[in-house]
Amino acid sequence: MATEIQQLSDLIASSVSTLLQACENNNTPFPDPHQPFTWQLEAFRASQVVVYATNIIAASALQLAARVLPPHISLMNIVSGHFKSAALRTALELNVTEILREAGPQGMHVDKIAEICNVDGNKLGESRPRPEHSDISF
């Protein structure tokens, strides 16, 4: 198992290097997640080298996670996908990302977010995945 996870890690690392080199060669920088989304930032994806590298990175990362996490956690990640989708949809429709971006690094209490969005704070809080059960939080 140790050899397999090392191979996956190496594959991710080499694919990240390939991705970043392709971005540099094409003069299409890799997007900064702290900047607002624009379609121009997605220009780097036009390269077939980038498409291949990102697919390898994503597939290897998922396989690595499946190998290192306890089986029950891996299973919960698979079967709880619809909860994550619902939480992400709520965050998107209520523009929570931009509200939190404006709030800065200290964040904002869910009740204040709910007030800004004109929704029930209890319901918004319940739609949020719990950190102990998920890798997505807001």
mmCIF file with all atom_site columns, C-alpha atoms in Angstrom:
data_model
loop_
_atom_site.group_PDB
_atom_site.id
_atom_site.type_symbol
_atom_site.label_atom_id
_atom_site.label_alt_id
_atom_site.label_comp_id
_atom_site.label_asym_id
_atom_site.label_entity_id
_atom_site.label_seq_id
_atom_site.pdbx_PDB_ins_code
_atom_site.Cartn_x
_atom_site.Cartn_y
_atom_site.Cartn_z
_atom_site.occupancy
_atom_site.B_iso_or_equiv
_atom_site.pdbx_formal_charge
_atom_site.auth_seq_id
_atom_site.auth_comp_id
_atom_site.auth_asym_id
_atom_site.auth_atom_id
_atom_site.pdbx_PDB_model_num
ATOM 1   C CA . MET A 1 1   ? 0.000   0.000  0.000   1.00 0.00 ? 1   MET A CA 1
ATOM 2   C CA . ALA A 1 2   ? 2.810   2.417  0.799   1.00 0.00 ? 2   ALA A CA 1
ATOM 3   C CA . THR A 1 3   ? 4.177   2.047  -2.728  1.00 0.00 ? 3   THR A CA 1
ATOM 4   C CA . GLU A 1 4   ? 0.743   2.695  -4.252  1.00 0.00 ? 4   GLU A CA 1
ATOM 5   C CA . ILE A 1 5   ? 0.111   5.871  -2.289  1.00 0.00 ? 5   ILE A CA 1
ATOM 6   C CA . GLN A 1 6   ? 3.626   7.122  -3.051  1.00 0.00 ? 6   GLN A CA 1
ATOM 7   C CA . GLN A 1 7   ? 3.016   6.482  -6.761  1.00 0.00 ? 7   GLN A CA 1
ATOM 8   C CA . LEU A 1 8   ? -0.261  8.403  -6.591  1.00 0.00 ? 8   LEU A CA 1
ATOM 9   C CA . SER A 1 9   ? 1.457   11.265 -4.779  1.00 0.00 ? 9   SER A CA 1
ATOM 10  C CA . ASP A 1 10  ? 4.252   11.333 -7.374  1.00 0.00 ? 10  ASP A CA 1
ATOM 11  C CA . LEU A 1 11  ? 1.697   11.267 -10.189 1.00 0.00 ? 11  LEU A CA 1
ATOM 12  C CA . ILE A 1 12  ? -0.126  14.236 -8.664  1.00 0.00 ? 12  ILE A CA 1
ATOM 13  C CA . ALA A 1 13  ? 3.126   16.163 -8.170  1.00 0.00 ? 13  ALA A CA 1
ATOM 14  C CA . SER A 1 14  ? 4.354   15.554 -11.723 1.00 0.00 ? 14  SER A CA 1
ATOM 15  C CA . SER A 1 15  ? 0.954   16.443 -13.184 1.00 0.00 ? 15  SER A CA 1
ATOM 16  C CA . VAL A 1 16  ? 0.850   19.675 -11.174 1.00 0.00 ? 16  VAL A CA 1
ATOM 17  C CA . SER A 1 17  ? 4.285   20.545 -12.564 1.00 0.00 ? 17  SER A CA 1
ATOM 18  C CA . THR A 1 18  ? 3.046   19.770 -16.090 1.00 0.00 ? 18  THR A CA 1
ATOM 19  C CA . LEU A 1 19  ? -0.054  21.894 -15.530 1.00 0.00 ? 19  LEU A CA 1
ATOM 20  C CA . LEU A 1 20  ? 1.866   24.887 -14.216 1.00 0.00 ? 20  LEU A CA 1
ATOM 21  C CA . GLN A 1 21  ? 4.476   24.631 -16.967 1.00 0.00 ? 21  GLN A CA 1
ATOM 22  C CA . ALA A 1 22  ? 1.734   24.517 -19.622 1.00 0.00 ? 22  ALA A CA 1
ATOM 23  C CA . CYS A 1 23  ? 0.110   27.589 -18.072 1.00 0.00 ? 23  CYS A CA 1
ATOM 24  C CA . GLU A 1 24  ? 3.424   29.413 -18.161 1.00 0.00 ? 24  GLU A CA 1
ATOM 25  C CA . ASN A 1 25  ? 4.166   28.318 -21.753 1.00 0.00 ? 25  ASN A CA 1
ATOM 26  C CA . ASN A 1 26  ? 0.704   29.432 -22.922 1.00 0.00 ? 26  ASN A CA 1
ATOM 27  C CA . ASN A 1 27  ? 0.813   32.680 -20.910 1.00 0.00 ? 27  ASN A CA 1
ATOM 28  C CA . THR A 1 28  ? -2.462  31.665 -19.237 1.00 0.00 ? 28  THR A CA 1
ATOM 29  C CA . PRO A 1 29  ? -1.976  31.860 -15.465 1.00 0.00 ? 29  PRO A CA 1
ATOM 30  C CA . PHE A 1 30  ? -3.579  29.339 -13.162 1.00 0.00 ? 30  PHE A CA 1
ATOM 31  C CA . PRO A 1 31  ? -6.521  31.091 -11.429 1.00 0.00 ? 31  PRO A CA 1
ATOM 32  C CA . ASP A 1 32  ? -6.118  32.473 -7.927  1.00 0.00 ? 32  ASP A CA 1
ATOM 33  C CA . PRO A 1 33  ? -8.984  31.119 -5.771  1.00 0.00 ? 33  PRO A CA 1
ATOM 34  C CA . HIS A 1 34  ? -9.011  34.396 -3.807  1.00 0.00 ? 34  HIS A CA 1
ATOM 35  C CA . GLN A 1 35  ? -9.950  36.428 -6.877  1.00 0.00 ? 35  GLN A CA 1
ATOM 36  C CA . PRO A 1 36  ? -13.501 36.717 -8.240  1.00 0.00 ? 36  PRO A CA 1
ATOM 37  C CA . PHE A 1 37  ? -14.332 34.272 -11.014 1.00 0.00 ? 37  PHE A CA 1
ATOM 38  C CA . THR A 1 38  ? -14.180 35.449 -14.610 1.00 0.00 ? 38  THR A CA 1
ATOM 39  C CA . TRP A 1 39  ? -14.331 33.396 -17.786 1.00 0.00 ? 39  TRP A CA 1
ATOM 40  C CA . GLN A 1 40  ? -10.962 34.815 -18.858 1.00 0.00 ? 40  GLN A CA 1
ATOM 41  C CA . LEU A 1 41  ? -9.378  32.977 -15.936 1.00 0.00 ? 41  LEU A CA 1
ATOM 42  C CA . GLU A 1 42  ? -10.528 29.701 -17.489 1.00 0.00 ? 42  GLU A CA 1
ATOM 43  C CA . ALA A 1 43  ? -8.464  30.294 -20.650 1.00 0.00 ? 43  ALA A CA 1
ATOM 44  C CA . PHE A 1 44  ? -5.752  27.961 -19.352 1.00 0.00 ? 44  PHE A CA 1
ATOM 45  C CA . ARG A 1 45  ? -8.145  25.008 -19.849 1.00 0.00 ? 45  ARG A CA 1
ATOM 46  C CA . ALA A 1 46  ? -8.009  25.364 -23.655 1.00 0.00 ? 46  ALA A CA 1
ATOM 47  C CA . SER A 1 47  ? -4.724  23.443 -23.757 1.00 0.00 ? 47  SER A CA 1
ATOM 48  C CA . GLN A 1 48  ? -4.969  19.657 -24.232 1.00 0.00 ? 48  GLN A CA 1
ATOM 49  C CA . VAL A 1 49  ? -1.900  19.283 -22.002 1.00 0.00 ? 49  VAL A CA 1
ATOM 50  C CA . VAL A 1 50  ? -3.756  21.115 -19.223 1.00 0.00 ? 50  VAL A CA 1
ATOM 51  C CA . VAL A 1 51  ? -6.908  19.044 -19.720 1.00 0.00 ? 51  VAL A CA 1
ATOM 52  C CA . TYR A 1 52  ? -4.915  15.819 -19.467 1.00 0.00 ? 52  TYR A CA 1
ATOM 53  C CA . ALA A 1 53  ? -2.939  17.009 -16.426 1.00 0.00 ? 53  ALA A CA 1
ATOM 54  C CA . THR A 1 54  ? -6.045  18.192 -14.561 1.00 0.00 ? 54  THR A CA 1
ATOM 55  C CA . ASN A 1 55  ? -7.794  14.877 -15.211 1.00 0.00 ? 55  ASN A CA 1
ATOM 56  C CA . ILE A 1 56  ? -4.787  12.966 -13.875 1.00 0.00 ? 56  ILE A CA 1
ATOM 57  C CA . ILE A 1 57  ? -4.576  15.222 -10.802 1.00 0.00 ? 57  ILE A CA 1
ATOM 58  C CA . ALA A 1 58  ? -8.278  14.848 -10.003 1.00 0.00 ? 58  ALA A CA 1
ATOM 59  C CA . ALA A 1 59  ? -8.433  11.086 -10.553 1.00 0.00 ? 59  ALA A CA 1
ATOM 60  C CA . SER A 1 60  ? -5.241  10.471 -8.587  1.00 0.00 ? 60  SER A CA 1
ATOM 61  C CA . ALA A 1 61  ? -6.370  12.700 -5.720  1.00 0.00 ? 61  ALA A CA 1
ATOM 62  C CA . LEU A 1 62  ? -9.669  10.845 -5.441  1.00 0.00 ? 62  LEU A CA 1
ATOM 63  C CA . GLN A 1 63  ? -7.895  7.490  -5.517  1.00 0.00 ? 63  GLN A CA 1
ATOM 64  C CA . LEU A 1 64  ? -5.367  8.677  -2.932  1.00 0.00 ? 64  LEU A CA 1
ATOM 65  C CA . ALA A 1 65  ? -8.161  9.858  -0.641  1.00 0.00 ? 65  ALA A CA 1
ATOM 66  C CA . ALA A 1 66  ? -9.953  6.524  -1.024  1.00 0.00 ? 66  ALA A CA 1
ATOM 67  C CA . ARG A 1 67  ? -6.763  4.660  -0.092  1.00 0.00 ? 67  ARG A CA 1
ATOM 68  C CA . VAL A 1 68  ? -5.813  6.717  2.972   1.00 0.00 ? 68  VAL A CA 1
ATOM 69  C CA . LEU A 1 69  ? -9.212  7.397  4.529   1.00 0.00 ? 69  LEU A CA 1
ATOM 70  C CA . PRO A 1 70  ? -10.950 4.777  6.661   1.00 0.00 ? 70  PRO A CA 1
ATOM 71  C CA . PRO A 1 71  ? -13.414 2.753  4.546   1.00 0.00 ? 71  PRO A CA 1
ATOM 72  C CA . HIS A 1 72  ? -16.488 4.137  6.330   1.00 0.00 ? 72  HIS A CA 1
ATOM 73  C CA . ILE A 1 73  ? -15.383 7.716  5.602   1.00 0.00 ? 73  ILE A CA 1
ATOM 74  C CA . SER A 1 74  ? -14.783 6.917  1.926   1.00 0.00 ? 74  SER A CA 1
ATOM 75  C CA . LEU A 1 75  ? -18.239 5.369  1.742   1.00 0.00 ? 75  LEU A CA 1
ATOM 76  C CA . MET A 1 76  ? -19.844 8.369  3.454   1.00 0.00 ? 76  MET A CA 1
ATOM 77  C CA . ASN A 1 77  ? -18.115 10.698 0.981   1.00 0.00 ? 77  ASN A CA 1
ATOM 78  C CA . ILE A 1 78  ? -19.743 8.758  -1.850  1.00 0.00 ? 78  ILE A CA 1
ATOM 79  C CA . VAL A 1 79  ? -23.247 8.430  -0.410  1.00 0.00 ? 79  VAL A CA 1
ATOM 80  C CA . SER A 1 80  ? -23.489 11.942 1.030   1.00 0.00 ? 80  SER A CA 1
ATOM 81  C CA . GLY A 1 81  ? -22.858 13.695 -2.260  1.00 0.00 ? 81  GLY A CA 1
ATOM 82  C CA . HIS A 1 82  ? -26.438 14.901 -2.572  1.00 0.00 ? 82  HIS A CA 1
ATOM 83  C CA . PHE A 1 83  ? -26.158 16.766 0.749   1.00 0.00 ? 83  PHE A CA 1
ATOM 84  C CA . LYS A 1 84  ? -23.043 18.555 -0.486  1.00 0.00 ? 84  LYS A CA 1
ATOM 85  C CA . SER A 1 85  ? -24.811 19.383 -3.745  1.00 0.00 ? 85  SER A CA 1
ATOM 86  C CA . ALA A 1 86  ? -27.770 20.853 -1.873  1.00 0.00 ? 86  ALA A CA 1
ATOM 87  C CA . ALA A 1 87  ? -25.491 22.932 0.359   1.00 0.00 ? 87  ALA A CA 1
ATOM 88  C CA . LEU A 1 88  ? -23.524 24.202 -2.630  1.00 0.00 ? 88  LEU A CA 1
ATOM 89  C CA . ARG A 1 89  ? -26.718 25.089 -4.479  1.00 0.00 ? 89  ARG A CA 1
ATOM 90  C CA . THR A 1 90  ? -27.952 27.045 -1.459  1.00 0.00 ? 90  THR A CA 1
ATOM 91  C CA . ALA A 1 91  ? -24.628 28.866 -1.196  1.00 0.00 ? 91  ALA A CA 1
ATOM 92  C CA . LEU A 1 92  ? -24.691 29.700 -4.902  1.00 0.00 ? 92  LEU A CA 1
ATOM 93  C CA . GLU A 1 93  ? -28.290 30.883 -5.003  1.00 0.00 ? 93  GLU A CA 1
ATOM 94  C CA . LEU A 1 94  ? -27.819 33.069 -1.926  1.00 0.00 ? 94  LEU A CA 1
ATOM 95  C CA . ASN A 1 95  ? -24.460 34.438 -3.113  1.00 0.00 ? 95  ASN A CA 1
ATOM 96  C CA . VAL A 1 96  ? -22.812 33.293 0.135   1.00 0.00 ? 96  VAL A CA 1
ATOM 97  C CA . THR A 1 97  ? -19.354 33.217 -1.445  1.00 0.00 ? 97  THR A CA 1
ATOM 98  C CA . GLU A 1 98  ? -19.387 36.925 -2.202  1.00 0.00 ? 98  GLU A CA 1
ATOM 99  C CA . ILE A 1 99  ? -20.893 37.745 1.193   1.00 0.00 ? 99  ILE A CA 1
ATOM 100 C CA . LEU A 1 100 ? -18.054 35.870 2.905   1.00 0.00 ? 100 LEU A CA 1
ATOM 101 C CA . ARG A 1 101 ? -15.458 37.391 0.593   1.00 0.00 ? 101 ARG A CA 1
ATOM 102 C CA . GLU A 1 102 ? -16.652 40.862 1.607   1.00 0.00 ? 102 GLU A CA 1
ATOM 103 C CA . ALA A 1 103 ? -16.632 39.813 5.277   1.00 0.00 ? 103 ALA A CA 1
ATOM 104 C CA . GLY A 1 104 ? -12.927 39.059 5.036   1.00 0.00 ? 104 GLY A CA 1
ATOM 105 C CA . PRO A 1 105 ? -10.820 36.440 6.809   1.00 0.00 ? 105 PRO A CA 1
ATOM 106 C CA . GLN A 1 106 ? -12.753 36.674 10.077  1.00 0.00 ? 106 GLN A CA 1
ATOM 107 C CA . GLY A 1 107 ? -15.854 35.302 8.311   1.00 0.00 ? 107 GLY A CA 1
ATOM 108 C CA . MET A 1 108 ? -19.405 35.996 9.350   1.00 0.00 ? 108 MET A CA 1
ATOM 109 C CA . HIS A 1 109 ? -21.952 34.302 11.595  1.00 0.00 ? 109 HIS A CA 1
ATOM 110 C CA . VAL A 1 110 ? -24.617 32.335 9.769   1.00 0.00 ? 110 VAL A CA 1
ATOM 111 C CA . ASP A 1 111 ? -27.356 34.514 11.291  1.00 0.00 ? 111 ASP A CA 1
ATOM 112 C CA . LYS A 1 112 ? -25.823 37.638 9.747   1.00 0.00 ? 112 LYS A CA 1
ATOM 113 C CA . ILE A 1 113 ? -25.491 35.883 6.369   1.00 0.00 ? 113 ILE A CA 1
ATOM 114 C CA . ALA A 1 114 ? -29.138 34.843 6.620   1.00 0.00 ? 114 ALA A CA 1
ATOM 115 C CA . GLU A 1 115 ? -30.167 38.419 7.450   1.00 0.00 ? 115 GLU A CA 1
ATOM 116 C CA . ILE A 1 116 ? -28.341 39.735 4.370   1.00 0.00 ? 116 ILE A CA 1
ATOM 117 C CA . CYS A 1 117 ? -29.942 37.016 2.209   1.00 0.00 ? 117 CYS A CA 1
ATOM 118 C CA . ASN A 1 118 ? -33.374 37.525 3.774   1.00 0.00 ? 118 ASN A CA 1
ATOM 119 C CA . VAL A 1 119 ? -33.720 33.868 4.761   1.00 0.00 ? 119 VAL A CA 1
ATOM 120 C CA . ASP A 1 120 ? -34.263 31.993 8.015   1.00 0.00 ? 120 ASP A CA 1
ATOM 121 C CA . GLY A 1 121 ? -30.944 31.658 9.868   1.00 0.00 ? 121 GLY A CA 1
ATOM 122 C CA . ASN A 1 122 ? -31.882 28.296 11.376  1.00 0.00 ? 122 ASN A CA 1
ATOM 123 C CA . LYS A 1 123 ? -32.669 26.820 7.972   1.00 0.00 ? 123 LYS A CA 1
ATOM 124 C CA . LEU A 1 124 ? -29.513 28.250 6.435   1.00 0.00 ? 124 LEU A CA 1
ATOM 125 C CA . GLY A 1 125 ? -27.470 26.865 9.322   1.00 0.00 ? 125 GLY A CA 1
ATOM 126 C CA . GLU A 1 126 ? -29.007 23.433 8.877   1.00 0.00 ? 126 GLU A CA 1
ATOM 127 C CA . SER A 1 127 ? -28.188 23.387 5.156   1.00 0.00 ? 127 SER A CA 1
ATOM 128 C CA . ARG A 1 128 ? -24.513 23.893 5.975   1.00 0.00 ? 128 ARG A CA 1
ATOM 129 C CA . PRO A 1 129 ? -22.463 20.691 6.008   1.00 0.00 ? 129 PRO A CA 1
ATOM 130 C CA . ARG A 1 130 ? -20.944 19.993 9.392   1.00 0.00 ? 130 ARG A CA 1
ATOM 131 C CA . PRO A 1 131 ? -17.128 20.233 9.413   1.00 0.00 ? 131 PRO A CA 1
ATOM 132 C CA . GLU A 1 132 ? -16.845 16.912 11.202  1.00 0.00 ? 132 GLU A CA 1
ATOM 133 C CA . HIS A 1 133 ? -18.760 15.229 8.367   1.00 0.00 ? 133 HIS A CA 1
ATOM 134 C CA . SER A 1 134 ? -17.579 17.114 5.334   1.00 0.00 ? 134 SER A CA 1
ATOM 135 C CA . ASP A 1 135 ? -14.766 18.876 3.579   1.00 0.00 ? 135 ASP A CA 1
ATOM 136 C CA . ILE A 1 136 ? -17.088 21.711 2.505   1.00 0.00 ? 136 ILE A CA 1
ATOM 137 C CA . SER A 1 137 ? -18.101 24.435 4.915   1.00 0.00 ? 137 SER A CA 1
ATOM 138 C CA . PHE A 1 138 ? -19.425 27.977 4.813   1.00 0.00 ? 138 PHE A CA 1
#
